[in-house]
Amino acid sequence: MEMISRIRSSVIRMHSLSRASWRLLVARRPPVVRGYSSGPAPRVCIVGGGPAGFYTAQQLLKARQDAVVDIYERLPVPFGLVRFGVAPDHPEVKNVINTFTQTAQHERCSFHGNVTVGKDVSVEELRQAYHAVVLSYGADGNRSMEIPGEDLSGVISAKDFVGWYNGLPANKELCPDLSSETAVILGQGNVALDVARILLSPHEMLKKTDITQHALDALAGSSVRRVLIIGRRGPLQIACTIKELREMVNLPNTRADMLPSDFEGVAETLKDLPRPRKRLTELLMKAMNGGGDGPVENSWGFRFCRSPVEVLSGPDGKRAAGIRLAFNKLEGSGEVARAVPTGQFEDVECGLIISSIGYKTIPIDPDVPFDPRRAIVPNDMGRVQDTTGLYCSGWVKRGPTGVIATTMNDSFDTARILLQDIEAGKLDVSINKPGAQAITALLQTRGVKTVLFSEWEKIDAEEESRGKSVGKPREKLLNVEEMLKLAWS
């Protein structure tokens, strides 16, 4: 009775329910899944339909034959950064969607798109309806450079640029200005190299990918011929992987433009480097020594030990015309080396500046603990701080680092912790929880209609059909209203 009272007070405080919806919330018992226990099925809610959410769901479903998992996603479409973050010329990375689809189609898993947690439904309401809630909603914010001029036209984030060419609805109107010859990318991770590669890739390569048509058209008319990729530390601290670097080195009609002065003393350190770092550094030096032969249309290059201090405006004071960089020296060595300003500067003329200094998790609900300094939900091995039954996985748990495999392992770890808590009695799964039945009824009273996975498949089929007609894997829908109309048709 105490549990019912908490549910009643929480829900009535937010919104009133119809009598029929209230009966659904507290009276209807969830089904018992046979073959594991005679009690109620553990019901788990996952917030976020990207890699972290699907991997968490996959592990829970595999480990417990009675677990029931519901995934809630803000957009009408699933798969998060696999759909909107992976570069269009990396289709092999997107093959993981096949595994996620199997998870979504599992008899004990349901996908509910078009639901914004924190707005349409609160985390507390989810906690009342489920035995456990896992936050897996990623990192949707941009890190600020905190320098003068970063708000000028011509300065954009790599997250938004990637979203623009990958069809993220929020970025469909970005319209980056590609009229200048030189573009500067701040940051030297894999995302920075993705952006550089897309800017310089031949049209013939891109038109066979699932890049959005509006981005393909804009890039076909681009004037960008030179891309500089700026990092505050040196070549021994560069954050990209050898695969991404090799793709830049092998990009057709393009040469590497490096400064030998940036590599002073590097050759002498090679023998002492760990093997992965050694291979990466050797490829960097090969690119530095081997560029420039034969006619080329484009160039790219790393610039090391430089930090942005100001975006320089053009005559109108509104558009970026260049960037001022501070020279750094390194204190310490290896991965822990620190960049320290020397007091010297250089100005680089450019009309497009793309900041690739990292994504940032943002809080979605005031009732959820949040660490603004680290931009994560504070947790212990996935257990959210001081909140029983609330967990997190992926970037919201550890910060926006690593590749999809990193997220997979991290999400599996969170699922195991959750399951351990069930086994240890820290989560009482003997109490009946209504799960999606209650939340769907609640959303209906608020005018929110969900998109089920079978309805997403209508969108999927339409995108593939549109892509096939122009020789592409798919042509993504960019408008949420169009997605919803098609899903519910």
mmCIF file of C-alpha atoms in Angstrom, residues 102-346:
data_model
loop_
_atom_site.group_PDB
_atom_site.id
_atom_site.type_symbol
_atom_site.label_atom_id
_atom_site.label_comp_id
_atom_site.label_asym_id
_atom_site.label_seq_id
_atom_site.Cartn_x
_atom_site.Cartn_y
_atom_site.Cartn_z
ATOM 1 C CA GLN A 102 17.728 -8.255 -32.857
ATOM 2 C CA THR A 103 17.655 -6.835 -29.333
ATOM 3 C CA ALA A 104 14.756 -4.488 -30.140
ATOM 4 C CA GLN A 105 12.785 -7.349 -31.680
ATOM 5 C CA HIS A 106 13.310 -9.606 -28.660
ATOM 6 C CA GLU A 107 10.009 -10.735 -27.123
ATOM 7 C CA ARG A 108 10.989 -9.197 -23.771
ATOM 8 C CA CYS A 109 12.209 -5.856 -25.167
ATOM 9 C CA SER A 110 10.229 -2.847 -26.387
ATOM 10 C CA PHE A 111 11.383 0.368 -28.045
ATOM 11 C CA HIS A 112 9.466 3.597 -27.383
ATOM 12 C CA GLY A 113 10.613 6.489 -29.555
ATOM 13 C CA ASN A 114 9.424 10.116 -29.522
ATOM 14 C CA VAL A 115 9.615 10.304 -25.712
ATOM 15 C CA THR A 116 11.686 13.038 -24.058
ATOM 16 C CA VAL A 117 12.517 11.935 -20.531
ATOM 17 C CA GLY A 118 12.635 14.925 -18.218
ATOM 18 C CA LYS A 119 9.920 16.668 -20.221
ATOM 19 C CA ASP A 120 7.260 14.178 -21.296
ATOM 20 C CA VAL A 121 7.837 11.957 -18.268
ATOM 21 C CA SER A 122 10.050 12.419 -15.228
ATOM 22 C CA VAL A 123 12.755 10.064 -14.039
ATOM 23 C CA GLU A 124 10.877 9.713 -10.738
ATOM 24 C CA GLU A 125 7.766 8.538 -12.597
ATOM 25 C CA LEU A 126 9.891 5.982 -14.422
ATOM 26 C CA ARG A 127 11.368 4.799 -11.133
ATOM 27 C CA GLN A 128 7.879 4.272 -9.730
ATOM 28 C CA ALA A 129 6.881 2.151 -12.732
ATOM 29 C CA TYR A 130 10.085 0.041 -12.991
ATOM 30 C CA HIS A 131 12.312 -1.936 -10.663
ATOM 31 C CA ALA A 132 15.374 -0.174 -12.131
ATOM 32 C CA VAL A 133 16.080 2.748 -14.465
ATOM 33 C CA VAL A 134 19.305 2.985 -16.475
ATOM 34 C CA LEU A 135 20.349 6.385 -17.865
ATOM 35 C CA SER A 136 22.125 5.846 -21.191
ATOM 36 C CA TYR A 137 21.316 9.062 -23.019
ATOM 37 C CA GLY A 138 24.861 10.000 -24.011
ATOM 38 C CA ALA A 139 26.367 13.450 -24.434
ATOM 39 C CA ASP A 140 24.243 15.903 -26.394
ATOM 40 C CA GLY A 141 25.988 19.163 -25.530
ATOM 41 C CA ASN A 142 28.953 21.075 -26.955
ATOM 42 C CA ARG A 143 32.031 21.980 -24.957
ATOM 43 C CA SER A 144 32.797 25.672 -25.120
ATOM 44 C CA MET A 145 36.270 26.872 -26.173
ATOM 45 C CA GLU A 146 35.813 29.860 -23.842
ATOM 46 C CA ILE A 147 37.706 32.244 -26.103
ATOM 47 C CA PRO A 148 36.701 35.600 -27.598
ATOM 48 C CA GLY A 149 34.999 35.365 -30.978
ATOM 49 C CA GLU A 150 33.779 31.778 -30.746
ATOM 50 C CA ASP A 151 30.219 32.979 -31.385
ATOM 51 C CA LEU A 152 31.125 34.532 -34.753
ATOM 52 C CA SER A 153 29.564 33.177 -37.916
ATOM 53 C CA GLY A 154 31.817 30.542 -39.445
ATOM 54 C CA VAL A 155 32.627 28.907 -36.089
ATOM 55 C CA ILE A 156 30.738 25.652 -35.507
ATOM 56 C CA SER A 157 31.120 22.556 -33.369
ATOM 57 C CA ALA A 158 32.224 19.252 -34.818
ATOM 58 C CA LYS A 159 29.186 17.661 -33.154
ATOM 59 C CA ASP A 160 26.853 19.904 -35.145
ATOM 60 C CA PHE A 161 28.844 19.485 -38.375
ATOM 61 C CA VAL A 162 28.735 15.697 -38.009
ATOM 62 C CA GLY A 163 25.014 15.903 -37.264
ATOM 63 C CA TRP A 164 24.533 18.015 -40.402
ATOM 64 C CA TYR A 165 26.123 15.535 -42.811
ATOM 65 C CA ASN A 166 24.643 12.537 -40.954
ATOM 66 C CA GLY A 167 21.041 13.741 -40.942
ATOM 67 C CA LEU A 168 20.412 14.680 -37.310
ATOM 68 C CA PRO A 169 17.142 16.649 -37.439
ATOM 69 C CA ALA A 170 18.416 19.319 -35.024
ATOM 70 C CA ASN A 171 21.283 20.162 -37.409
ATOM 71 C CA LYS A 172 19.530 20.045 -40.777
ATOM 72 C CA GLU A 173 19.556 23.861 -41.058
ATOM 73 C CA LEU A 174 23.242 24.304 -40.162
ATOM 74 C CA CYS A 175 24.413 25.440 -43.637
ATOM 75 C CA PRO A 176 28.181 25.696 -42.959
ATOM 76 C CA ASP A 177 29.997 28.291 -45.045
ATOM 77 C CA LEU A 178 32.397 26.357 -47.280
ATOM 78 C CA SER A 179 33.465 29.349 -49.376
ATOM 79 C CA SER A 180 36.970 29.781 -47.914
ATOM 80 C CA GLU A 181 40.062 27.881 -49.024
ATOM 81 C CA THR A 182 41.327 27.039 -45.534
ATOM 82 C CA ALA A 183 39.422 25.327 -42.719
ATOM 83 C CA VAL A 184 40.799 24.901 -39.210
ATOM 84 C CA ILE A 185 39.752 22.037 -36.942
ATOM 85 C CA LEU A 186 40.518 22.375 -33.246
ATOM 86 C CA GLY A 187 41.191 18.953 -31.710
ATOM 87 C CA GLN A 188 43.022 15.877 -32.972
ATOM 88 C CA GLY A 189 40.750 12.975 -32.078
ATOM 89 C CA ASN A 190 38.884 10.628 -34.397
ATOM 90 C CA VAL A 191 35.955 13.022 -34.811
ATOM 91 C CA ALA A 192 38.338 15.753 -35.973
ATOM 92 C CA LEU A 193 39.780 13.399 -38.582
ATOM 93 C CA ASP A 194 36.294 12.336 -39.686
ATOM 94 C CA VAL A 195 35.429 15.980 -40.288
ATOM 95 C CA ALA A 196 38.678 16.642 -42.160
ATOM 96 C CA ARG A 197 38.178 13.576 -44.339
ATOM 97 C CA ILE A 198 34.595 14.500 -45.211
ATOM 98 C CA LEU A 199 35.691 18.043 -46.128
ATOM 99 C CA LEU A 200 38.355 16.753 -48.526
ATOM 100 C CA SER A 201 36.894 13.484 -49.846
ATOM 101 C CA PRO A 202 36.186 13.275 -53.591
ATOM 102 C CA HIS A 203 32.526 13.644 -54.488
ATOM 103 C CA GLU A 204 32.578 10.259 -56.203
ATOM 104 C CA MET A 205 33.469 8.571 -52.900
ATOM 105 C CA LEU A 206 30.823 10.308 -50.812
ATOM 106 C CA LYS A 207 27.898 9.958 -53.181
ATOM 107 C CA LYS A 208 27.869 6.174 -52.629
ATOM 108 C CA THR A 209 27.433 6.561 -48.863
ATOM 109 C CA ASP A 210 24.423 7.462 -46.727
ATOM 110 C CA ILE A 211 25.565 11.081 -46.348
ATOM 111 C CA THR A 212 22.566 13.392 -46.554
ATOM 112 C CA GLN A 213 21.859 14.835 -49.987
ATOM 113 C CA HIS A 214 21.917 18.444 -48.809
ATOM 114 C CA ALA A 215 25.398 17.910 -47.323
ATOM 115 C CA LEU A 216 26.590 16.128 -50.472
ATOM 116 C CA ASP A 217 25.392 19.034 -52.626
ATOM 117 C CA ALA A 218 27.061 21.603 -50.371
ATOM 118 C CA LEU A 219 30.366 19.708 -50.311
ATOM 119 C CA ALA A 220 30.307 19.369 -54.105
ATOM 120 C CA GLY A 221 30.458 23.160 -54.317
ATOM 121 C CA SER A 222 32.953 23.578 -51.465
ATOM 122 C CA SER A 223 35.994 25.843 -51.875
ATOM 123 C CA VAL A 224 37.859 24.204 -48.969
ATOM 124 C CA ARG A 225 41.181 22.865 -50.248
ATOM 125 C CA ARG A 226 43.318 22.971 -47.100
ATOM 126 C CA VAL A 227 42.514 21.668 -43.640
ATOM 127 C CA LEU A 228 44.697 22.276 -40.591
ATOM 128 C CA ILE A 229 44.083 20.080 -37.532
ATOM 129 C CA ILE A 230 45.256 21.816 -34.358
ATOM 130 C CA GLY A 231 46.316 20.194 -31.068
ATOM 131 C CA ARG A 232 47.546 21.733 -27.823
ATOM 132 C CA ARG A 233 50.101 18.959 -27.232
ATOM 133 C CA GLY A 234 52.600 17.117 -29.422
ATOM 134 C CA PRO A 235 52.668 14.208 -31.887
ATOM 135 C CA LEU A 236 53.260 11.725 -29.048
ATOM 136 C CA GLN A 237 49.962 12.735 -27.419
ATOM 137 C CA ILE A 238 47.723 12.784 -30.500
ATOM 138 C CA ALA A 239 44.331 11.220 -29.710
ATOM 139 C CA CYS A 240 43.273 9.641 -33.014
ATOM 140 C CA THR A 241 43.601 5.958 -33.913
ATOM 141 C CA ILE A 242 45.912 4.521 -36.562
ATOM 142 C CA LYS A 243 42.918 3.517 -38.711
ATOM 143 C CA GLU A 244 41.642 7.084 -38.904
ATOM 144 C CA LEU A 245 45.116 8.464 -39.581
ATOM 145 C CA ARG A 246 45.762 5.923 -42.327
ATOM 146 C CA GLU A 247 42.546 6.964 -44.062
ATOM 147 C CA MET A 248 43.766 10.568 -44.125
ATOM 148 C CA VAL A 249 47.167 9.531 -45.451
ATOM 149 C CA ASN A 250 45.543 7.484 -48.238
ATOM 150 C CA LEU A 251 42.891 10.037 -49.215
ATOM 151 C CA PRO A 252 42.953 10.460 -53.036
ATOM 152 C CA ASN A 253 44.261 13.691 -54.590
ATOM 153 C CA THR A 254 45.408 14.867 -51.179
ATOM 154 C CA ARG A 255 48.811 15.333 -49.586
ATOM 155 C CA ALA A 256 49.935 15.670 -45.987
ATOM 156 C CA ASP A 257 51.345 19.077 -45.044
ATOM 157 C CA MET A 258 53.369 18.786 -41.823
ATOM 158 C CA LEU A 259 56.030 20.960 -40.229
ATOM 159 C CA PRO A 260 59.325 19.146 -39.515
ATOM 160 C CA SER A 261 59.854 21.440 -36.523
ATOM 161 C CA ASP A 262 56.828 19.827 -34.851
ATOM 162 C CA PHE A 263 58.630 16.472 -34.880
ATOM 163 C CA GLU A 264 61.990 17.467 -33.385
ATOM 164 C CA GLY A 265 63.246 14.743 -31.059
ATOM 165 C CA VAL A 266 60.369 12.368 -31.839
ATOM 166 C CA ALA A 267 62.435 9.826 -33.780
ATOM 167 C CA GLU A 268 64.698 9.277 -30.772
ATOM 168 C CA THR A 269 61.743 8.256 -28.571
ATOM 169 C CA LEU A 270 60.272 5.638 -30.911
ATOM 170 C CA LYS A 271 62.081 2.620 -29.466
ATOM 171 C CA ASP A 272 60.662 3.269 -25.986
ATOM 172 C CA LEU A 273 57.027 3.752 -27.002
ATOM 173 C CA PRO A 274 54.276 1.172 -26.428
ATOM 174 C CA ARG A 275 53.541 -0.665 -29.670
ATOM 175 C CA PRO A 276 50.201 1.062 -30.537
ATOM 176 C CA ARG A 277 51.680 4.517 -29.935
ATOM 177 C CA LYS A 278 54.843 3.582 -31.826
ATOM 178 C CA ARG A 279 52.895 2.475 -34.928
ATOM 179 C CA LEU A 280 50.803 5.642 -34.852
ATOM 180 C CA THR A 281 53.878 7.863 -34.519
ATOM 181 C CA GLU A 282 55.724 6.048 -37.309
ATOM 182 C CA LEU A 283 52.769 6.617 -39.633
ATOM 183 C CA LEU A 284 52.715 10.297 -38.668
ATOM 184 C CA MET A 285 56.399 10.678 -39.488
ATOM 185 C CA LYS A 286 55.990 8.790 -42.752
ATOM 186 C CA ALA A 287 53.219 11.195 -43.722
ATOM 187 C CA MET A 288 55.414 14.138 -42.754
ATOM 188 C CA ASN A 289 58.328 12.898 -44.844
ATOM 189 C CA GLY A 290 56.406 11.532 -47.812
ATOM 190 C CA GLY A 291 53.966 14.272 -48.799
ATOM 191 C CA GLY A 292 54.170 16.592 -51.743
ATOM 192 C CA ASP A 293 54.929 14.347 -54.737
ATOM 193 C CA GLY A 294 52.725 14.642 -57.829
ATOM 194 C CA PRO A 295 49.803 16.945 -58.567
ATOM 195 C CA VAL A 296 47.224 17.175 -55.790
ATOM 196 C CA GLU A 297 44.085 19.212 -55.273
ATOM 197 C CA ASN A 298 43.924 19.321 -51.490
ATOM 198 C CA SER A 299 46.146 19.260 -48.421
ATOM 199 C CA TRP A 300 45.756 18.544 -44.756
ATOM 200 C CA GLY A 301 48.140 18.745 -41.866
ATOM 201 C CA PHE A 302 48.515 18.554 -38.115
ATOM 202 C CA ARG A 303 49.781 21.536 -36.186
ATOM 203 C CA PHE A 304 51.041 20.627 -32.740
ATOM 204 C CA CYS A 305 51.624 22.494 -29.470
ATOM 205 C CA ARG A 306 49.125 25.217 -30.305
ATOM 206 C CA SER A 307 46.026 26.375 -28.439
ATOM 207 C CA PRO A 308 43.289 28.716 -29.709
ATOM 208 C CA VAL A 309 43.097 32.009 -27.836
ATOM 209 C CA GLU A 310 40.872 34.148 -30.083
ATOM 210 C CA VAL A 311 38.750 33.913 -33.209
ATOM 211 C CA LEU A 312 39.581 36.874 -35.450
ATOM 212 C CA SER A 313 36.716 38.638 -37.202
ATOM 213 C CA GLY A 314 36.583 40.081 -40.698
ATOM 214 C CA PRO A 315 35.900 43.725 -41.566
ATOM 215 C CA ASP A 316 32.197 43.408 -40.747
ATOM 216 C CA GLY A 317 32.911 42.157 -37.230
ATOM 217 C CA LYS A 318 30.416 39.329 -37.676
ATOM 218 C CA ARG A 319 32.241 36.606 -39.566
ATOM 219 C CA ALA A 320 35.351 34.629 -38.643
ATOM 220 C CA ALA A 321 38.342 35.464 -40.820
ATOM 221 C CA GLY A 322 41.086 33.748 -38.862
ATOM 222 C CA ILE A 323 42.207 32.312 -35.561
ATOM 223 C CA ARG A 324 44.980 33.286 -33.167
ATOM 224 C CA LEU A 325 46.946 30.362 -31.770
ATOM 225 C CA ALA A 326 49.256 30.359 -28.751
ATOM 226 C CA PHE A 327 52.435 28.267 -28.971
ATOM 227 C CA ASN A 328 52.890 25.790 -26.145
ATOM 228 C CA LYS A 329 55.795 23.886 -24.681
ATOM 229 C CA LEU A 330 55.394 20.502 -23.045
ATOM 230 C CA GLU A 331 56.175 19.814 -19.418
ATOM 231 C CA GLY A 332 56.571 16.126 -18.659
ATOM 232 C CA SER A 333 56.412 13.353 -21.203
ATOM 233 C CA GLY A 334 54.104 10.716 -22.626
ATOM 234 C CA GLU A 335 50.377 10.701 -21.935
ATOM 235 C CA VAL A 336 50.731 12.961 -18.876
ATOM 236 C CA ALA A 337 52.629 15.770 -20.643
ATOM 237 C CA ARG A 338 51.093 19.203 -19.983
ATOM 238 C CA ALA A 339 50.846 22.056 -22.475
ATOM 239 C CA VAL A 340 52.189 25.327 -21.094
ATOM 240 C CA PRO A 341 51.899 28.643 -23.022
ATOM 241 C CA THR A 342 55.160 30.205 -24.182
ATOM 242 C CA GLY A 343 53.794 33.700 -24.751
ATOM 243 C CA GLN A 344 54.251 33.443 -28.534
ATOM 244 C CA PHE A 345 51.364 33.531 -31.007
ATOM 245 C CA GLU A 346 50.549 33.030 -34.655
#
